[in-house]
CSV table of C-alpha atoms and ligand atoms in Angstrom, one decimal:
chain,number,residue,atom,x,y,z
A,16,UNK,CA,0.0,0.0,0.0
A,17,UNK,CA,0.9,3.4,-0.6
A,18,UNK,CA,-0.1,6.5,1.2
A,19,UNK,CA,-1.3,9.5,-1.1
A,20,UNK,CA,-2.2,13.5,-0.3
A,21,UNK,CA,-4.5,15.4,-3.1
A,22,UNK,CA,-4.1,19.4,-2.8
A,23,UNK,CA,-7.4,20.9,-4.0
A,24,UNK,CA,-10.1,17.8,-3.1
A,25,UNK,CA,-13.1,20.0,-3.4
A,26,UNK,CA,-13.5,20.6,-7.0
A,27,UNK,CA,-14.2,18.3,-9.7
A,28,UNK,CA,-11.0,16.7,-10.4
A,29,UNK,CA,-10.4,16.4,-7.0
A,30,UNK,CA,-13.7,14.1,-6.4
A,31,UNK,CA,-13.5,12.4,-9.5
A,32,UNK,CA,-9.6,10.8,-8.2
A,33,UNK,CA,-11.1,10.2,-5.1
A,34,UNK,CA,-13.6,8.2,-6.9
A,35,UNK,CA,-11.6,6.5,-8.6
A,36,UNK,CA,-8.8,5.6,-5.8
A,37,UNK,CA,-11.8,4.1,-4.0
A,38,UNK,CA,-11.0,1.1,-6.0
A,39,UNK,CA,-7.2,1.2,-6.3
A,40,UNK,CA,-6.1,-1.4,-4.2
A,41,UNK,CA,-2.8,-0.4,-3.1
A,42,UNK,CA,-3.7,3.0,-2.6
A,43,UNK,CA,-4.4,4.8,0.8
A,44,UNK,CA,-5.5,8.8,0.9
A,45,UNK,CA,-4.0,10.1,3.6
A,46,UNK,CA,-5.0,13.8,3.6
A,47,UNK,CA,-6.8,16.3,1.4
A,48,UNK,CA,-7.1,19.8,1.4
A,49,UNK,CA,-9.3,22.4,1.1
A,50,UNK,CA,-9.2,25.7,2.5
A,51,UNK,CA,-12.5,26.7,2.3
A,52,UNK,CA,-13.8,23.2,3.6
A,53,UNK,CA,-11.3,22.7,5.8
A,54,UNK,CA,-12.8,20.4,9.1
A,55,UNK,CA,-15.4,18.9,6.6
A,56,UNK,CA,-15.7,15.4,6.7
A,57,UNK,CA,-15.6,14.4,2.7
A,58,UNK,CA,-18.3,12.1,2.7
A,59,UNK,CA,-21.0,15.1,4.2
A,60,UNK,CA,-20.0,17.5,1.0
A,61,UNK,CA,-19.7,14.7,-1.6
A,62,UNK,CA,-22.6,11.8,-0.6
A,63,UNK,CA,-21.6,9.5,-3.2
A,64,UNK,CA,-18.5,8.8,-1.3
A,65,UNK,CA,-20.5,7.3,1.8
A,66,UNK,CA,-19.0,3.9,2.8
A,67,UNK,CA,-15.6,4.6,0.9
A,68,UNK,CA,-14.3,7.2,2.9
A,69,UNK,CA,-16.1,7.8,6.2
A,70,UNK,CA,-13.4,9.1,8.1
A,71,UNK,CA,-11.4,11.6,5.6
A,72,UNK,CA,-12.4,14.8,6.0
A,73,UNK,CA,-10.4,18.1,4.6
A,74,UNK,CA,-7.3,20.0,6.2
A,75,UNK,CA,-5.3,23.0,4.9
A,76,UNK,CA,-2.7,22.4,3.1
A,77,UNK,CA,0.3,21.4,4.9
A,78,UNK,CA,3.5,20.4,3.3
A,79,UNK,CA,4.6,18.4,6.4
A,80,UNK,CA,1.9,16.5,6.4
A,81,UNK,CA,1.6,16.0,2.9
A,82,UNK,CA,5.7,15.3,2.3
A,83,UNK,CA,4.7,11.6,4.2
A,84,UNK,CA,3.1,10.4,1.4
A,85,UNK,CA,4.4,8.8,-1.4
A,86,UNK,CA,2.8,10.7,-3.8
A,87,UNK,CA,0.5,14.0,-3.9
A,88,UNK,CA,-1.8,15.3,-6.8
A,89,UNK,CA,-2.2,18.7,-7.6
A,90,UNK,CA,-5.9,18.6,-8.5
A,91,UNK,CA,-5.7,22.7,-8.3
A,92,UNK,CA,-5.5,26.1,-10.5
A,93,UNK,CA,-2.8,27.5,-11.8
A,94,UNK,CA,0.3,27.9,-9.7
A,95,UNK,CA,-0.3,26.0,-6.9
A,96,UNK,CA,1.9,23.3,-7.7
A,97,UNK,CA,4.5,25.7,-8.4
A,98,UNK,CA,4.9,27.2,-4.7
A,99,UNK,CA,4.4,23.6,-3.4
A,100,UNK,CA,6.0,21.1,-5.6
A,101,UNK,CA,9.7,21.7,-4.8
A,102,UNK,CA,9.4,21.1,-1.2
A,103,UNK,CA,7.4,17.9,-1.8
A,104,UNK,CA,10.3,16.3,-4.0
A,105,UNK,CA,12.9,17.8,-1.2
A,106,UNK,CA,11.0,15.2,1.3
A,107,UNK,CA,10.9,12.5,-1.0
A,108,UNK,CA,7.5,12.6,-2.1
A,109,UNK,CA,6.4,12.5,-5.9
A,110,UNK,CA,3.9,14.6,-7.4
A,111,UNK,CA,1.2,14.1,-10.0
A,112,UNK,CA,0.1,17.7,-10.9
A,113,UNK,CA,-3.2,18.0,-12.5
A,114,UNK,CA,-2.8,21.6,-13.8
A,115,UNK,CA,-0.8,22.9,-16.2
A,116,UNK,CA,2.3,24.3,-14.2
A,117,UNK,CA,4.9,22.0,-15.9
A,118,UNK,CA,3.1,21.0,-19.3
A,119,UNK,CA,5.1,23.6,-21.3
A,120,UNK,CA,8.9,22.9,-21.1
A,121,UNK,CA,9.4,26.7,-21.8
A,122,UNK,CA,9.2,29.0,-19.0
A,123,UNK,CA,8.7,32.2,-21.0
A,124,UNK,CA,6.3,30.8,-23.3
A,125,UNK,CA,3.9,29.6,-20.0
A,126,UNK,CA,4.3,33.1,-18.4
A,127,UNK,CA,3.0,34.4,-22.2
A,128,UNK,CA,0.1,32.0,-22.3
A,129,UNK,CA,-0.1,31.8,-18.7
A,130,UNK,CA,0.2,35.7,-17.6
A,131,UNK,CA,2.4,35.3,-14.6
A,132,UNK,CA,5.7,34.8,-14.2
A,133,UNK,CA,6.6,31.0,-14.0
A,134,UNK,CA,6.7,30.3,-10.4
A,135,UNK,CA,9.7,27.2,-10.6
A,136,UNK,CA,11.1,27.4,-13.9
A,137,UNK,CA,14.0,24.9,-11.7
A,138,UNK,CA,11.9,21.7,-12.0
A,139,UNK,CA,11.2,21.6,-15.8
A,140,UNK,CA,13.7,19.9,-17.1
A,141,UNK,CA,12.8,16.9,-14.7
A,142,UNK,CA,9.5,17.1,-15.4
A,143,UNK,CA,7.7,14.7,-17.6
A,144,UNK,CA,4.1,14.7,-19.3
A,145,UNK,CA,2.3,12.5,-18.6
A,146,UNK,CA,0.4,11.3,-21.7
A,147,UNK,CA,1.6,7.5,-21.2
A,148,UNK,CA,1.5,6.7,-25.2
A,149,UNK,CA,4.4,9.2,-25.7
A,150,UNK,CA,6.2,8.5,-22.7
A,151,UNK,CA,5.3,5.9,-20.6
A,152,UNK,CA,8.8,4.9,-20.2
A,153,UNK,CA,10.2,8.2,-18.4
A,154,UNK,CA,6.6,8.1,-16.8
A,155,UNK,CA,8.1,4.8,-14.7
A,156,UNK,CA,11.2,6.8,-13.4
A,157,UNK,CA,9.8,10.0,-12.9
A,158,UNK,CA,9.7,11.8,-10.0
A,159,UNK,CA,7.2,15.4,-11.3
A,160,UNK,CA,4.1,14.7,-13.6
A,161,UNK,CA,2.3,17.3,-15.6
A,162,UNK,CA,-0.7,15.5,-16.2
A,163,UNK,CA,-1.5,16.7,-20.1
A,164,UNK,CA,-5.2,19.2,-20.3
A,165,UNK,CA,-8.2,17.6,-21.4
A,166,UNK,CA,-8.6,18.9,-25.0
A,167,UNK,CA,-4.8,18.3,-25.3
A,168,UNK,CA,-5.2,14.8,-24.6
A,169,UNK,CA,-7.9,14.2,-27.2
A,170,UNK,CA,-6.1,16.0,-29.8
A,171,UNK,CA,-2.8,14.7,-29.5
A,172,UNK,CA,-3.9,11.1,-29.3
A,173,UNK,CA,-6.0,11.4,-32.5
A,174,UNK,CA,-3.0,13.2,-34.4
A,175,UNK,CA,-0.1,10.8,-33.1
A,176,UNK,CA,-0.7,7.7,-35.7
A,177,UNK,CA,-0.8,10.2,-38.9
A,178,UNK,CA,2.1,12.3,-37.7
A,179,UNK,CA,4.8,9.9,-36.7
A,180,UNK,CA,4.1,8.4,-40.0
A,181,UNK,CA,4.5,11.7,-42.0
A,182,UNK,CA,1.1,11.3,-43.8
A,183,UNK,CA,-0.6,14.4,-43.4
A,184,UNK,CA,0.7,18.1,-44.3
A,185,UNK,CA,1.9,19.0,-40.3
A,186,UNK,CA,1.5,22.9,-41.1
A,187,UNK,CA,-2.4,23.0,-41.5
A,188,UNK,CA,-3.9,21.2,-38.9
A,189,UNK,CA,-7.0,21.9,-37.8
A,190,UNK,CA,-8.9,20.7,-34.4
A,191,UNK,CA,-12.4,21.3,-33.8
A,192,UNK,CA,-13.6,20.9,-30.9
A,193,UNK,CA,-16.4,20.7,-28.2
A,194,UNK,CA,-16.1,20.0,-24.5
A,195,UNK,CA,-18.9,19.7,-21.6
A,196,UNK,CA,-18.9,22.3,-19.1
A,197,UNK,CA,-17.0,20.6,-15.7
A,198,UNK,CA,-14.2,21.6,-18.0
A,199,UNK,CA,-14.3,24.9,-16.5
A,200,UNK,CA,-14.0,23.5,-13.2
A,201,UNK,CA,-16.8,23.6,-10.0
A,202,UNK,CA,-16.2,27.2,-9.0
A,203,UNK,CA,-19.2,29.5,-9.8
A,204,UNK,CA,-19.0,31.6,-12.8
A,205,UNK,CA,-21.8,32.9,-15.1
A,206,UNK,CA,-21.6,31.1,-18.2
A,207,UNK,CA,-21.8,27.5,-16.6
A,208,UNK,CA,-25.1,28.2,-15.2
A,209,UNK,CA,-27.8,26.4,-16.4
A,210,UNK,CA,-29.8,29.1,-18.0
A,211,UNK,CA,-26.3,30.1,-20.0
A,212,UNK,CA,-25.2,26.1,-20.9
A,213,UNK,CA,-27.9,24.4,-21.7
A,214,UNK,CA,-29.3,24.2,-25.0
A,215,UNK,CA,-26.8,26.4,-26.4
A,216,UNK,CA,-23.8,25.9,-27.5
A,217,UNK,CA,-20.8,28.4,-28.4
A,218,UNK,CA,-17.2,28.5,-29.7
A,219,UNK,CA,-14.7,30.5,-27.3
A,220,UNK,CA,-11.0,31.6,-27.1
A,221,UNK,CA,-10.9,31.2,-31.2
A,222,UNK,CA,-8.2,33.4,-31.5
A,223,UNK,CA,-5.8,31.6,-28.8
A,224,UNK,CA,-6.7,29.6,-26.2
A,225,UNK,CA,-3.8,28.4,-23.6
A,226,UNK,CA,-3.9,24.8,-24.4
A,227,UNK,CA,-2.5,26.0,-28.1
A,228,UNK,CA,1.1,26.1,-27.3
A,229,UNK,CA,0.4,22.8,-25.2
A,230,UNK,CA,-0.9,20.5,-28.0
A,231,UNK,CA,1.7,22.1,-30.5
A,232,UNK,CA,4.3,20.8,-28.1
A,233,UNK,CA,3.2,17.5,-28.1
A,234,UNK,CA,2.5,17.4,-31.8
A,235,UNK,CA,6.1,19.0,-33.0
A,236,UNK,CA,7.4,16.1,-30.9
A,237,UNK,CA,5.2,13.5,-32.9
A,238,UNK,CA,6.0,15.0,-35.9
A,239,UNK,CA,9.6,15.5,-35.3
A,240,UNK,CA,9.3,18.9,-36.1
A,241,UNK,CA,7.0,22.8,-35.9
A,242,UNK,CA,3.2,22.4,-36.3
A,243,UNK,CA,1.0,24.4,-37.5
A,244,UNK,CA,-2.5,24.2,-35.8
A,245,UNK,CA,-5.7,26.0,-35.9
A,246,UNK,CA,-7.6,24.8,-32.6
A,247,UNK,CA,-11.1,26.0,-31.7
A,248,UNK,CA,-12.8,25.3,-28.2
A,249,UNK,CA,-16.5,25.2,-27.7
A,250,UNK,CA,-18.5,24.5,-25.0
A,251,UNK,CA,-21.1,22.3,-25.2
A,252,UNK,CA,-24.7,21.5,-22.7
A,253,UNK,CA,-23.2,18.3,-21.3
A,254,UNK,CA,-21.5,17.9,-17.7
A,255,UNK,CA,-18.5,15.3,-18.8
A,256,UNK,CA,-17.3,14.7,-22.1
A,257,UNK,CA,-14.7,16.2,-24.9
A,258,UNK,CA,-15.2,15.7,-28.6
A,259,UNK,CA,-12.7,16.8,-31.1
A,260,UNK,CA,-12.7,16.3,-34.9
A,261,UNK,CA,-9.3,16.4,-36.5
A,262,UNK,CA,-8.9,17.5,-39.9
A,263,UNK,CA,-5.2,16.8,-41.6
A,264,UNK,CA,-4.2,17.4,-45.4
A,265,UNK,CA,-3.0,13.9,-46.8
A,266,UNK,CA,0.3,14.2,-48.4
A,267,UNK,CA,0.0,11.2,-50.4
A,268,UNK,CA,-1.7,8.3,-50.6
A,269,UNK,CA,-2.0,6.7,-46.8
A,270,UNK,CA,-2.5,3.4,-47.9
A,271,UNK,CA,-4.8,1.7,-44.8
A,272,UNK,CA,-5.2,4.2,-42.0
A,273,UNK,CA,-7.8,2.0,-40.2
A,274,UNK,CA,-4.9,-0.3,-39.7
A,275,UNK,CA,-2.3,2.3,-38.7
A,276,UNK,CA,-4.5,3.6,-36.2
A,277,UNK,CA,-4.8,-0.5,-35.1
A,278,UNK,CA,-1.3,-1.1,-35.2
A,279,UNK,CA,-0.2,2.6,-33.3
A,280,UNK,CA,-3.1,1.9,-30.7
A,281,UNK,CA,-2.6,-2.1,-30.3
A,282,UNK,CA,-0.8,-2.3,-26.5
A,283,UNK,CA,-2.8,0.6,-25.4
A,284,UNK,CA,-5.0,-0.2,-22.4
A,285,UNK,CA,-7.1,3.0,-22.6
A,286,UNK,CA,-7.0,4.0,-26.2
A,287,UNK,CA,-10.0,2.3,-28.2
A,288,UNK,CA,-9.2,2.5,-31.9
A,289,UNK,CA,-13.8,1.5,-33.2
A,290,UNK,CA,-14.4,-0.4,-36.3
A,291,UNK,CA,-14.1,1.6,-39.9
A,292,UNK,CA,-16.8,4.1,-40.5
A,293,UNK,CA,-17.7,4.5,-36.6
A,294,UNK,CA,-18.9,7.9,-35.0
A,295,UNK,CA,-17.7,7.7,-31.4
A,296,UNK,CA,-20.2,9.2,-28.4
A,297,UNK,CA,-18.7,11.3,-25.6
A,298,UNK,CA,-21.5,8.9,-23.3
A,299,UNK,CA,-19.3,6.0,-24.3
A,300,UNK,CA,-16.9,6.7,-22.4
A,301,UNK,CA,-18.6,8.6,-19.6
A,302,UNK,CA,-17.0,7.8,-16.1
A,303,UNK,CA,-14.3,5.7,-17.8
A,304,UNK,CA,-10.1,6.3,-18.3
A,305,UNK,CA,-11.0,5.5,-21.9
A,306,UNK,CA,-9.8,7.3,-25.6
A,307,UNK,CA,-12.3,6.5,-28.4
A,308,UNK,CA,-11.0,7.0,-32.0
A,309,UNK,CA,-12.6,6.4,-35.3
A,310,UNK,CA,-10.6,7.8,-38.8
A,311,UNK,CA,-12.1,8.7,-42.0
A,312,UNK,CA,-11.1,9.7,-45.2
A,313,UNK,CA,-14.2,10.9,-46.8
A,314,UNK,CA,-14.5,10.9,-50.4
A,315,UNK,CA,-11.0,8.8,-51.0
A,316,UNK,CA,-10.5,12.3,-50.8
A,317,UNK,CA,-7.1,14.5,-49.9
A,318,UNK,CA,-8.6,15.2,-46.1
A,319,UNK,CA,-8.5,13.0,-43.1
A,320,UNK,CA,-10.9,13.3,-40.4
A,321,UNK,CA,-10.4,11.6,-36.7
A,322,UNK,CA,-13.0,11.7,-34.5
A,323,UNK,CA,-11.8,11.6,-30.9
A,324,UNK,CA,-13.7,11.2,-27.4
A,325,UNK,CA,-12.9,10.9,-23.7
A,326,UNK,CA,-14.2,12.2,-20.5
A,327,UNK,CA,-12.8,15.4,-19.7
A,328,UNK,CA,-12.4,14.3,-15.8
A,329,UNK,CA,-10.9,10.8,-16.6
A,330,UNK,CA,-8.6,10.2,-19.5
A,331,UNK,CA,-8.7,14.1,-19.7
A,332,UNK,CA,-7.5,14.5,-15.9
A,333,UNK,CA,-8.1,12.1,-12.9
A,334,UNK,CA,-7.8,8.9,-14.4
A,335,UNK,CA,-4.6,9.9,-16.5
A,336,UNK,CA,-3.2,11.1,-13.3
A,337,UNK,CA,-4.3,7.8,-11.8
A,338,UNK,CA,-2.6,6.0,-15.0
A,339,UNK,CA,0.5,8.2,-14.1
A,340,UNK,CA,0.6,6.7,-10.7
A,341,UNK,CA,0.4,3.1,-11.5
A,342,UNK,CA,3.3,3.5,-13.5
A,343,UNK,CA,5.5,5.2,-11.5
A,344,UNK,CA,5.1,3.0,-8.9
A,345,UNK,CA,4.9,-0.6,-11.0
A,346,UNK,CA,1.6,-1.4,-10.3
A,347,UNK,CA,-1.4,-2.5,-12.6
A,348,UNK,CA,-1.7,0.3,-15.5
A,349,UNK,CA,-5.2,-0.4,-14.9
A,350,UNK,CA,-5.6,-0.4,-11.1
A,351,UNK,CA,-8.5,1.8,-10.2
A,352,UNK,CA,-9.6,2.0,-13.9
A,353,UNK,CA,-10.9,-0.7,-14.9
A,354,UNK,CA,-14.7,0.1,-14.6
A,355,UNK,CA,-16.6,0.2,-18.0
A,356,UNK,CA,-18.6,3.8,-18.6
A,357,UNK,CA,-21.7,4.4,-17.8
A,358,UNK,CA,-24.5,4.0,-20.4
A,359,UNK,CA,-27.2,5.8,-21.0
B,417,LIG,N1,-12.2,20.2,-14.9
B,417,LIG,C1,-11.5,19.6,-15.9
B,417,LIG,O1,-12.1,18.9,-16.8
B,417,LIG,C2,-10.0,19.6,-15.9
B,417,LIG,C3,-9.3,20.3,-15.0
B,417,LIG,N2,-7.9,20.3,-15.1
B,417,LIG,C4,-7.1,21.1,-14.2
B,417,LIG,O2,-7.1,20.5,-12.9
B,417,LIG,C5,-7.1,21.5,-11.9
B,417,LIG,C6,-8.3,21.4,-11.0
B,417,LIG,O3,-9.4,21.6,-11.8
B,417,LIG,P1,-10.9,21.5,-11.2
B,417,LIG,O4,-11.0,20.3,-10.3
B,417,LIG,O5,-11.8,21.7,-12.3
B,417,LIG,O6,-10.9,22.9,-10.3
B,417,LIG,P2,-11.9,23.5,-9.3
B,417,LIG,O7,-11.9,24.9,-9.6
B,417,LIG,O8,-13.1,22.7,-9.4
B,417,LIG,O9,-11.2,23.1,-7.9
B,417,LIG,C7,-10.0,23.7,-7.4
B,417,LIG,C8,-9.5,23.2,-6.1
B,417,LIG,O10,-8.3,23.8,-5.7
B,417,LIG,C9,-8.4,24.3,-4.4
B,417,LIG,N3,-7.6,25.6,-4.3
B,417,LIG,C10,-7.8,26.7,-5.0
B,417,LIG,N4,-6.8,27.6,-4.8
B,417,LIG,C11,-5.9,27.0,-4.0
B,417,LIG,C12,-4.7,27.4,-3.4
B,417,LIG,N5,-4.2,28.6,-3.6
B,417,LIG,N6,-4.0,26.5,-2.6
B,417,LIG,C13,-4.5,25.3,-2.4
B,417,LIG,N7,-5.7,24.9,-2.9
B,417,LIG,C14,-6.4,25.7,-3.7
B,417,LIG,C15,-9.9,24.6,-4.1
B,417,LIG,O11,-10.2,24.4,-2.7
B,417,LIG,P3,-10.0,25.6,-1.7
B,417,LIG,O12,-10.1,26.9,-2.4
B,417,LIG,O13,-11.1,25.3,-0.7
B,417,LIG,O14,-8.6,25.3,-1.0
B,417,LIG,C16,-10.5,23.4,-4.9
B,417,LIG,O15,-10.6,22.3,-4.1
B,417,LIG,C17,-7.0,22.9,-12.7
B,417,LIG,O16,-5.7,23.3,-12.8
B,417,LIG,C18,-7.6,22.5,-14.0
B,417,LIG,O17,-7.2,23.4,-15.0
B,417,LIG,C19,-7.3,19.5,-16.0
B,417,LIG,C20,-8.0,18.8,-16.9
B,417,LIG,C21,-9.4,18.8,-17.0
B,418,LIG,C1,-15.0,24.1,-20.8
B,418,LIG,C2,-13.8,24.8,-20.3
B,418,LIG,O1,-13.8,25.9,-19.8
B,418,LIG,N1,-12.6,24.1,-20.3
B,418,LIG,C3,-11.4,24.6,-19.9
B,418,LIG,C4,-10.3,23.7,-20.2
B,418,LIG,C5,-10.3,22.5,-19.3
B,418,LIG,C6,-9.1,22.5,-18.3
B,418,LIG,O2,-9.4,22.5,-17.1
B,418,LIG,O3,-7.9,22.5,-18.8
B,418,LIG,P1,-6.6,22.7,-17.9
B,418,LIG,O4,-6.3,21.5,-17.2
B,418,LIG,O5,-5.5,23.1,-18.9
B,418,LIG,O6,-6.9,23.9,-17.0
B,418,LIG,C7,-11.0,25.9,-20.6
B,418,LIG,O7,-11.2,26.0,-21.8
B,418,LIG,O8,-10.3,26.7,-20.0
């Protein structure tokens, strides 16, 4: 058994990996914070918890108590993890950070995108991201995990196949897509109400959203080389759930993508590469650390399309941080993560 701390339990990534560690079998939670909440037992703010975790309840965060875990997920906004992260490794602990404080290996470009200086540009270089089908080796020995965004985890999985093999023109890339709204997280702001969200449905930071730089990182390292992309957010009336439909420019004839994509995805637990001519659902994968990708050319045209879904809170955060934990400390890749989604 090991003994874990999550920073930031209150909000929706924070209850979604206590969820899901309520099945882990070697895993213990030892503390979680919450400023706000602080003295409130867990299972009184989050009832669907009763019988898992009767005890827990949430305490400030305190890096002395939190350095005797093994591990401790950031499951908090931006900077956190930079004023506490050091400290943790200094004590031995690992950490699994949830937001995007050490996604982008250049300081100066996160303070851009970011707007605030970088607050421990010193632990980049050891950091590693966690999407485990790019680097699920270095995942193993690491020690600091960015845990990659939601929307980049969609994208980059359905890009990998056709970049690596040089089959689509890497400058004009074009992701479209649409996310539900506990992507923007469980504090209250106006345009997740349910009078603004539901039935409606609206594109948002077209011009540059931060998780630009973030999937262009991962790509140009696919690729072997600068991407061009052209990525568009929307939200969408649904609580979990990303969709993104990728659009590349074939170079020259592909020859079978449907088996690429079978091939590329073969001895990946949580990527799900559907039958030719499939339309993947965001409910399909509702709840579970699951990647569903279907690829079409249409037309035996020049344009390839990948249609790409996960849960925002699971493969898109929580479970991949789970994921990342398993592997860095040898268990079962799928310990905690092997429950089906829900259906309807
Ligand atoms: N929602 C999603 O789909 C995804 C979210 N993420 C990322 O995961 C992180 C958490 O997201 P989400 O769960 O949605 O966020 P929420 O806004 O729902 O929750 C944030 C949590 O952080 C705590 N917190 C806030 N400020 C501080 C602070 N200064 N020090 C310590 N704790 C703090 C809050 O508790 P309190 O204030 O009481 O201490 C709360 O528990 C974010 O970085 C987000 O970008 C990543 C992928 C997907
Ligand atoms: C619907 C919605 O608002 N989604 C969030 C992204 C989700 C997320 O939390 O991403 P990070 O982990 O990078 O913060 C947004 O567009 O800002």
């Amino acid at each position: 058994m090991i003994k874990v701390g999550i920073v930031g339990g209150t909000g929706y990534t924070g209850v979604e990996l206590l969820r899901l560690l309520a099945q882990h079998p070697q895993v213990e939670v030892e503390a979680i914070t919450s400023r706000s909440e602080a003295g409130v037992r867990v299972c009184d703010m989050y009832p669907n918890l009763r019988g898992h975790y009767d005890e827990l309840a949430f305490s400030e965060p305190d890096p002395k108590r939190l350095g005797t875990c093994d591990a401790v997920f950031f499951a908090t906004p931006h900077g956190v993890a930079h004023a506490l992260a050091g400290e943790l490794l200094e004590r031995g602990t690992r950490v699994i950070d949830l937001s995007a404080d050490f996604r982008l290996r250049d300081a100066e470009v996160w303070a851009e995108w970011y707007g605030q200086p970088h607050g421990a540009p010193e632990l980049l270089e050891e950091a590693v991201y966690g999407l485990p089908e790019m680097h699920r080796e270095r995942i193993r020995q690491a020690r600091l995990i960015a845990v990659p965004g939601c929307y980049p985890t969609a994208v980059q999985l359905g890009l990998l196949p056709l970049l690596e093999a040089g089959l689509i023109d890497a400058d004009h890339l074009i992701a479209d897509c649409k996310s539900g709204v506990t992507g923007a997280g469980r504090g209250a702001k106006v345009p997740s109400l349910l009078a603004e969200a539901s039935e409606s449905m609206k594109a948002y930071g077209a011009s540059g959203h931060r998780h630009l730089p973030e999937i262009r990182q991962g790509l140009a390292d696919a690729a072997n080389g600068p991407v061009g992309l052209t990525f568009v957010p929307h939200l969408t009336p649904m609580i979990r759930g990303i969709h993104a439909t990728l659009y590349g420019r074939l170079t020259g004839e592909p020859g079978d993508l449907q088996a690429l994509f079978e091939r590329r995805f073969a001895d990946e637990p949580f990527v799900d590469v559907m039958p030719a001519g499939s339309h993947p659902e965001t409910r399909s994968v509702k709840g579970a650390n699951v990647c569903r990708l279907a690829v079409h050319r249409p037309g035996n045209g020049d344009t390839v399309v990948v249609l790409s879904v996960i849960d925002n809170l699971v493969k898109g955060a929580s479970g991949q941080a789970v994921q990342n934990l398993n592997l860095m400390f040898g268990f079962d890749e799928h310990a905690g993560l092997a429950a089906p989604a829900l259906m309807p």
